[in-house]
mmCIF file of C-alpha atoms in Angstrom:
data_model
loop_
_atom_site.group_PDB
_atom_site.id
_atom_site.type_symbol
_atom_site.label_atom_id
_atom_site.label_comp_id
_atom_site.label_asym_id
_atom_site.label_seq_id
_atom_site.Cartn_x
_atom_site.Cartn_y
_atom_site.Cartn_z
ATOM 1 C CA UNK A 1 21.921 39.731 16.697
ATOM 2 C CA UNK A 2 23.434 36.531 15.590
ATOM 3 C CA UNK A 3 27.280 37.200 15.025
ATOM 4 C CA UNK A 4 29.821 34.386 13.974
ATOM 5 C CA UNK A 5 33.489 35.522 14.062
ATOM 6 C CA UNK A 6 36.090 33.277 12.561
ATOM 7 C CA UNK A 7 39.829 33.469 13.209
ATOM 8 C CA UNK A 8 42.940 31.637 13.096
ATOM 9 C CA UNK A 9 43.423 31.395 9.199
ATOM 10 C CA UNK A 10 46.862 32.339 7.667
ATOM 11 C CA UNK A 11 49.593 30.718 5.402
ATOM 12 C CA UNK A 12 50.896 27.225 6.547
ATOM 13 C CA UNK A 13 53.186 24.811 4.604
ATOM 14 C CA UNK A 14 51.968 21.524 3.481
ATOM 15 C CA UNK A 15 51.846 19.034 6.424
ATOM 16 C CA UNK A 16 51.483 21.919 8.997
ATOM 17 C CA UNK A 17 48.563 22.697 11.329
ATOM 18 C CA UNK A 18 46.297 25.388 12.080
ATOM 19 C CA UNK A 19 43.418 25.890 14.634
ATOM 20 C CA UNK A 20 40.332 27.926 13.604
ATOM 21 C CA UNK A 21 37.997 29.438 16.092
ATOM 22 C CA UNK A 22 34.580 30.815 15.618
ATOM 23 C CA UNK A 23 33.211 32.950 18.442
ATOM 24 C CA UNK A 24 29.375 33.148 18.615
ATOM 25 C CA UNK A 25 26.967 35.707 20.006
ATOM 26 C CA UNK A 26 23.335 36.714 19.803
ATOM 27 C CA UNK A 27 22.038 33.307 20.419
ATOM 28 C CA UNK A 28 22.087 30.350 23.116
ATOM 29 C CA UNK A 29 25.228 28.880 21.435
ATOM 30 C CA UNK A 30 24.761 25.597 23.844
ATOM 31 C CA UNK A 31 21.462 24.786 22.202
ATOM 32 C CA UNK A 32 22.756 24.662 18.522
ATOM 33 C CA UNK A 33 24.363 22.408 16.051
ATOM 34 C CA UNK A 34 27.245 23.842 14.282
ATOM 35 C CA UNK A 35 28.998 23.427 10.988
ATOM 36 C CA UNK A 36 32.120 24.365 9.108
ATOM 37 C CA UNK A 37 31.885 24.953 5.328
ATOM 38 C CA UNK A 38 34.634 25.796 2.956
ATOM 39 C CA UNK A 39 35.101 27.670 -0.399
ATOM 40 C CA UNK A 40 38.385 27.260 -2.239
ATOM 41 C CA UNK A 41 39.203 30.252 -4.270
ATOM 42 C CA UNK A 42 36.946 30.575 -7.214
ATOM 43 C CA UNK A 43 35.183 27.377 -6.583
ATOM 44 C CA UNK A 44 31.948 26.190 -4.900
ATOM 45 C CA UNK A 45 30.950 25.515 -1.315
ATOM 46 C CA UNK A 46 32.034 22.315 0.368
ATOM 47 C CA UNK A 47 30.834 21.166 3.888
ATOM 48 C CA UNK A 48 33.607 20.053 6.115
ATOM 49 C CA UNK A 49 32.232 19.072 9.449
ATOM 50 C CA UNK A 50 29.161 18.992 11.901
ATOM 51 C CA UNK A 51 29.054 18.908 15.757
ATOM 52 C CA UNK A 52 25.835 18.541 17.633
ATOM 53 C CA UNK A 53 25.034 20.968 20.587
ATOM 54 C CA UNK A 54 26.401 18.709 23.202
ATOM 55 C CA UNK A 55 29.519 17.706 21.055
ATOM 56 C CA UNK A 56 28.557 14.232 21.476
ATOM 57 C CA UNK A 57 27.772 13.594 17.615
ATOM 58 C CA UNK A 58 30.475 14.669 15.077
ATOM 59 C CA UNK A 59 30.601 14.163 11.372
ATOM 60 C CA UNK A 60 33.404 14.924 8.694
ATOM 61 C CA UNK A 61 33.603 15.153 4.984
ATOM 62 C CA UNK A 62 35.632 12.105 3.682
ATOM 63 C CA UNK A 63 38.227 14.736 2.145
ATOM 64 C CA UNK A 64 39.156 15.800 5.869
ATOM 65 C CA UNK A 65 38.374 12.787 7.984
ATOM 66 C CA UNK A 66 41.439 11.633 10.102
ATOM 67 C CA UNK A 67 43.054 15.131 9.734
ATOM 68 C CA UNK A 68 40.639 17.619 10.930
ATOM 69 C CA UNK A 69 38.796 17.613 14.409
ATOM 70 C CA UNK A 70 35.997 19.698 15.450
ATOM 71 C CA UNK A 71 35.219 20.747 18.955
ATOM 72 C CA UNK A 72 33.135 23.379 20.789
ATOM 73 C CA UNK A 73 33.355 25.051 24.155
ATOM 74 C CA UNK A 74 29.812 25.919 25.257
ATOM 75 C CA UNK A 75 31.123 27.762 28.347
ATOM 76 C CA UNK A 76 33.054 30.206 26.095
ATOM 77 C CA UNK A 77 30.544 30.279 23.091
ATOM 78 C CA UNK A 78 33.219 29.005 20.750
ATOM 79 C CA UNK A 79 33.659 26.516 18.055
ATOM 80 C CA UNK A 80 36.978 25.083 16.748
ATOM 81 C CA UNK A 81 38.525 23.301 13.849
ATOM 82 C CA UNK A 82 41.982 21.679 14.264
ATOM 83 C CA UNK A 83 43.410 21.101 10.938
ATOM 84 C CA UNK A 84 46.409 18.798 10.585
ATOM 85 C CA UNK A 85 48.347 17.348 7.723
ATOM 86 C CA UNK A 86 47.385 20.085 5.703
ATOM 87 C CA UNK A 87 47.267 19.838 1.936
ATOM 88 C CA UNK A 88 47.178 22.387 -0.916
ATOM 89 C CA UNK A 89 43.636 21.425 -1.624
ATOM 90 C CA UNK A 90 42.782 22.538 1.760
ATOM 91 C CA UNK A 91 43.284 26.146 0.610
ATOM 92 C CA UNK A 92 40.018 27.875 1.115
ATOM 93 C CA UNK A 93 37.836 30.382 3.119
ATOM 94 C CA UNK A 94 36.391 28.652 6.240
ATOM 95 C CA UNK A 95 33.040 29.431 7.226
ATOM 96 C CA UNK A 96 31.232 28.549 10.659
ATOM 97 C CA UNK A 97 27.506 28.044 10.061
ATOM 98 C CA UNK A 98 24.640 27.902 12.757
ATOM 99 C CA UNK A 99 21.166 26.552 11.759
ATOM 100 C CA UNK A 100 19.637 24.730 9.029
ATOM 101 C CA UNK A 101 16.588 26.339 7.814
ATOM 102 C CA UNK A 102 17.462 29.808 8.812
ATOM 103 C CA UNK A 103 21.377 29.522 8.740
ATOM 104 C CA UNK A 104 23.689 32.273 9.823
ATOM 105 C CA UNK A 105 27.293 32.317 8.281
ATOM 106 C CA UNK A 106 30.497 34.086 9.578
ATOM 107 C CA UNK A 107 32.511 36.225 7.347
ATOM 108 C CA UNK A 108 35.067 33.567 7.000
ATOM 109 C CA UNK A 109 38.765 33.160 7.404
ATOM 110 C CA UNK A 110 41.322 32.347 4.688
ATOM 111 C CA UNK A 111 43.680 29.307 4.895
ATOM 112 C CA UNK A 112 46.522 29.198 2.443
ATOM 113 C CA UNK A 113 48.406 26.041 2.274
ATOM 114 C CA UNK A 114 51.600 26.660 0.211
ATOM 115 C CA UNK A 115 55.290 26.287 0.482
ATOM 116 C CA UNK B 1 26.270 11.017 -0.558
ATOM 117 C CA UNK B 2 23.441 12.962 -2.355
ATOM 118 C CA UNK B 3 24.707 14.590 -5.352
ATOM 119 C CA UNK B 4 23.345 17.947 -6.210
ATOM 120 C CA UNK B 5 23.349 19.145 -9.887
ATOM 121 C CA UNK B 6 22.443 22.649 -10.901
ATOM 122 C CA UNK B 7 21.896 24.169 -14.180
ATOM 123 C CA UNK B 8 22.876 26.368 -16.037
ATOM 124 C CA UNK B 9 26.200 26.974 -14.509
ATOM 125 C CA UNK B 10 26.115 30.365 -16.037
ATOM 126 C CA UNK B 11 23.596 32.527 -17.703
ATOM 127 C CA UNK B 12 23.487 36.170 -19.087
ATOM 128 C CA UNK B 13 20.317 38.070 -18.510
ATOM 129 C CA UNK B 14 19.130 41.657 -18.822
ATOM 130 C CA UNK B 15 17.609 43.898 -16.061
ATOM 131 C CA UNK B 16 13.816 42.987 -15.852
ATOM 132 C CA UNK B 17 14.214 39.351 -17.123
ATOM 133 C CA UNK B 18 12.808 36.532 -15.297
ATOM 134 C CA UNK B 19 15.519 33.799 -14.508
ATOM 135 C CA UNK B 20 15.109 30.443 -13.538
ATOM 136 C CA UNK B 21 17.722 28.011 -12.168
ATOM 137 C CA UNK B 22 17.261 24.502 -11.474
ATOM 138 C CA UNK B 23 18.564 21.917 -9.046
ATOM 139 C CA UNK B 24 18.264 18.177 -9.127
ATOM 140 C CA UNK B 25 19.194 15.835 -6.397
ATOM 141 C CA UNK B 26 20.551 12.376 -7.079
ATOM 142 C CA UNK B 27 18.007 10.834 -4.431
ATOM 143 C CA UNK B 28 14.646 12.166 -2.813
ATOM 144 C CA UNK B 29 15.474 14.941 -0.172
ATOM 145 C CA UNK B 30 11.709 15.805 0.437
ATOM 146 C CA UNK B 31 11.617 19.661 0.817
ATOM 147 C CA UNK B 32 15.067 19.851 2.526
ATOM 148 C CA UNK B 33 16.435 22.246 -0.137
ATOM 149 C CA UNK B 34 18.097 25.733 0.433
ATOM 150 C CA UNK B 35 18.993 28.503 -1.905
ATOM 151 C CA UNK B 36 21.700 30.950 -1.406
ATOM 152 C CA UNK B 37 23.134 33.957 -3.263
ATOM 153 C CA UNK B 38 26.622 34.938 -2.920
ATOM 154 C CA UNK B 39 28.528 37.958 -4.143
ATOM 155 C CA UNK B 40 32.413 38.267 -4.543
ATOM 156 C CA UNK B 41 34.128 38.328 -1.196
ATOM 157 C CA UNK B 42 31.059 37.899 0.718
ATOM 158 C CA UNK B 43 29.490 34.846 2.629
ATOM 159 C CA UNK B 44 26.470 33.166 1.382
ATOM 160 C CA UNK B 45 23.268 34.849 1.939
ATOM 161 C CA UNK B 46 20.294 32.311 2.669
ATOM 162 C CA UNK B 47 17.207 33.245 0.292
ATOM 163 C CA UNK B 48 15.063 30.236 0.532
ATOM 164 C CA UNK B 49 14.578 27.228 2.927
ATOM 165 C CA UNK B 50 12.315 24.196 2.700
ATOM 166 C CA UNK B 51 12.428 24.530 -0.977
ATOM 167 C CA UNK B 52 9.925 27.165 -1.111
ATOM 168 C CA UNK B 53 9.988 29.399 2.015
ATOM 169 C CA UNK B 54 11.138 32.699 1.823
ATOM 170 C CA UNK B 55 13.957 33.886 4.326
ATOM 171 C CA UNK B 56 12.830 36.925 6.459
ATOM 172 C CA UNK B 57 13.868 40.121 4.633
ATOM 173 C CA UNK B 58 14.238 38.419 1.199
ATOM 174 C CA UNK B 59 12.154 40.262 -1.489
ATOM 175 C CA UNK B 60 9.359 38.326 -2.803
ATOM 176 C CA UNK B 61 10.796 38.457 -6.557
ATOM 177 C CA UNK B 62 12.768 35.305 -5.341
ATOM 178 C CA UNK B 63 10.524 32.178 -5.282
ATOM 179 C CA UNK B 64 11.416 28.503 -4.827
ATOM 180 C CA UNK B 65 9.531 25.425 -5.928
ATOM 181 C CA UNK B 66 9.829 21.592 -5.927
ATOM 182 C CA UNK B 67 9.996 18.393 -3.806
ATOM 183 C CA UNK B 68 11.585 15.052 -3.939
ATOM 184 C CA UNK B 69 14.395 15.543 -6.524
ATOM 185 C CA UNK B 70 13.586 18.476 -8.791
ATOM 186 C CA UNK B 71 13.694 22.167 -7.653
ATOM 187 C CA UNK B 72 13.697 25.472 -9.027
ATOM 188 C CA UNK B 73 14.702 29.027 -8.006
ATOM 189 C CA UNK B 74 12.947 32.010 -9.961
ATOM 190 C CA UNK B 75 13.866 35.598 -10.002
ATOM 191 C CA UNK B 76 10.736 37.514 -11.311
ATOM 192 C CA UNK B 77 12.286 40.606 -12.299
ATOM 193 C CA UNK B 78 16.165 40.514 -12.419
ATOM 194 C CA UNK B 79 17.586 43.791 -10.878
ATOM 195 C CA UNK B 80 21.087 45.124 -10.964
ATOM 196 C CA UNK B 81 21.618 43.878 -7.240
ATOM 197 C CA UNK B 82 20.817 40.256 -8.156
ATOM 198 C CA UNK B 83 23.756 39.760 -10.234
ATOM 199 C CA UNK B 84 25.572 37.137 -8.365
ATOM 200 C CA UNK B 85 26.227 33.364 -7.997
ATOM 201 C CA UNK B 86 23.406 31.189 -6.731
ATOM 202 C CA UNK B 87 23.765 27.660 -4.924
ATOM 203 C CA UNK B 88 21.459 24.965 -3.890
ATOM 204 C CA UNK B 89 21.977 22.930 -1.044
ATOM 205 C CA UNK B 90 20.341 19.858 0.557
ATOM 206 C CA UNK B 91 20.104 19.521 4.105
ATOM 207 C CA UNK B 92 18.204 16.228 4.192
ATOM 208 C CA UNK B 93 21.041 14.273 5.456
ATOM 209 C CA UNK B 94 24.892 14.495 6.140
ATOM 210 C CA UNK B 95 27.049 15.148 4.446
ATOM 211 C CA UNK B 96 25.528 18.577 3.347
ATOM 212 C CA UNK B 97 26.048 18.896 -0.315
ATOM 213 C CA UNK B 98 25.788 21.900 -2.660
ATOM 214 C CA UNK B 99 25.225 22.461 -6.169
ATOM 215 C CA UNK B 100 27.983 23.537 -8.162
ATOM 216 C CA UNK B 101 26.480 27.218 -8.603
ATOM 217 C CA UNK B 102 25.126 29.396 -11.307
ATOM 218 C CA UNK B 103 26.553 32.640 -12.033
ATOM 219 C CA UNK B 104 24.002 35.133 -13.222
ATOM 220 C CA UNK B 105 25.774 37.880 -15.345
ATOM 221 C CA UNK B 106 24.566 40.833 -17.077
ATOM 222 C CA UNK B 107 23.875 40.748 -20.759
#
């Protein structure tokens, strides 16, 4: 069974940093592309970042480019999102997602940016 | 970026009703279109991929159609467990983009 478990969310002040993790199991993690998608409270879904299976290709949404860094450790079956210079508008539930035609989503981790 | 426009943004329907939600892409995306259902406090659940293919385990009351720029999701007979928010998403190219959502409420 595919499982994605996000962690690392919490309350952070504007300008601060957080590192999200996503622990994957139930599939060959090193063979799959991964994505982060977020959802602000009461709002719709917004794609954040993509990383290829090897980590050699990375994309970011314009809203986070230059502030967020996606990475992965295939030996640890883990995906990461380093978030710097956080803003109030980054407040959201962050989901890791594997797959395109048959996507699996984690349960999400809440990031709150507030003073 | 490809913009996805969903309509309506909300609708009220009764149990047993047939419901149709539409999604329009700002440029052609072939059939790289997915539909998700989301209930409060839960992660989105995939219903449809490739515009019209049903995910394993999803009941056949859900169906999708369309290609290019215009797509529809139909629920043939609305049941209490179907009241939720529905999103379309294009995965033709990055950045992935989502429709703004359609909230299906009980009349």
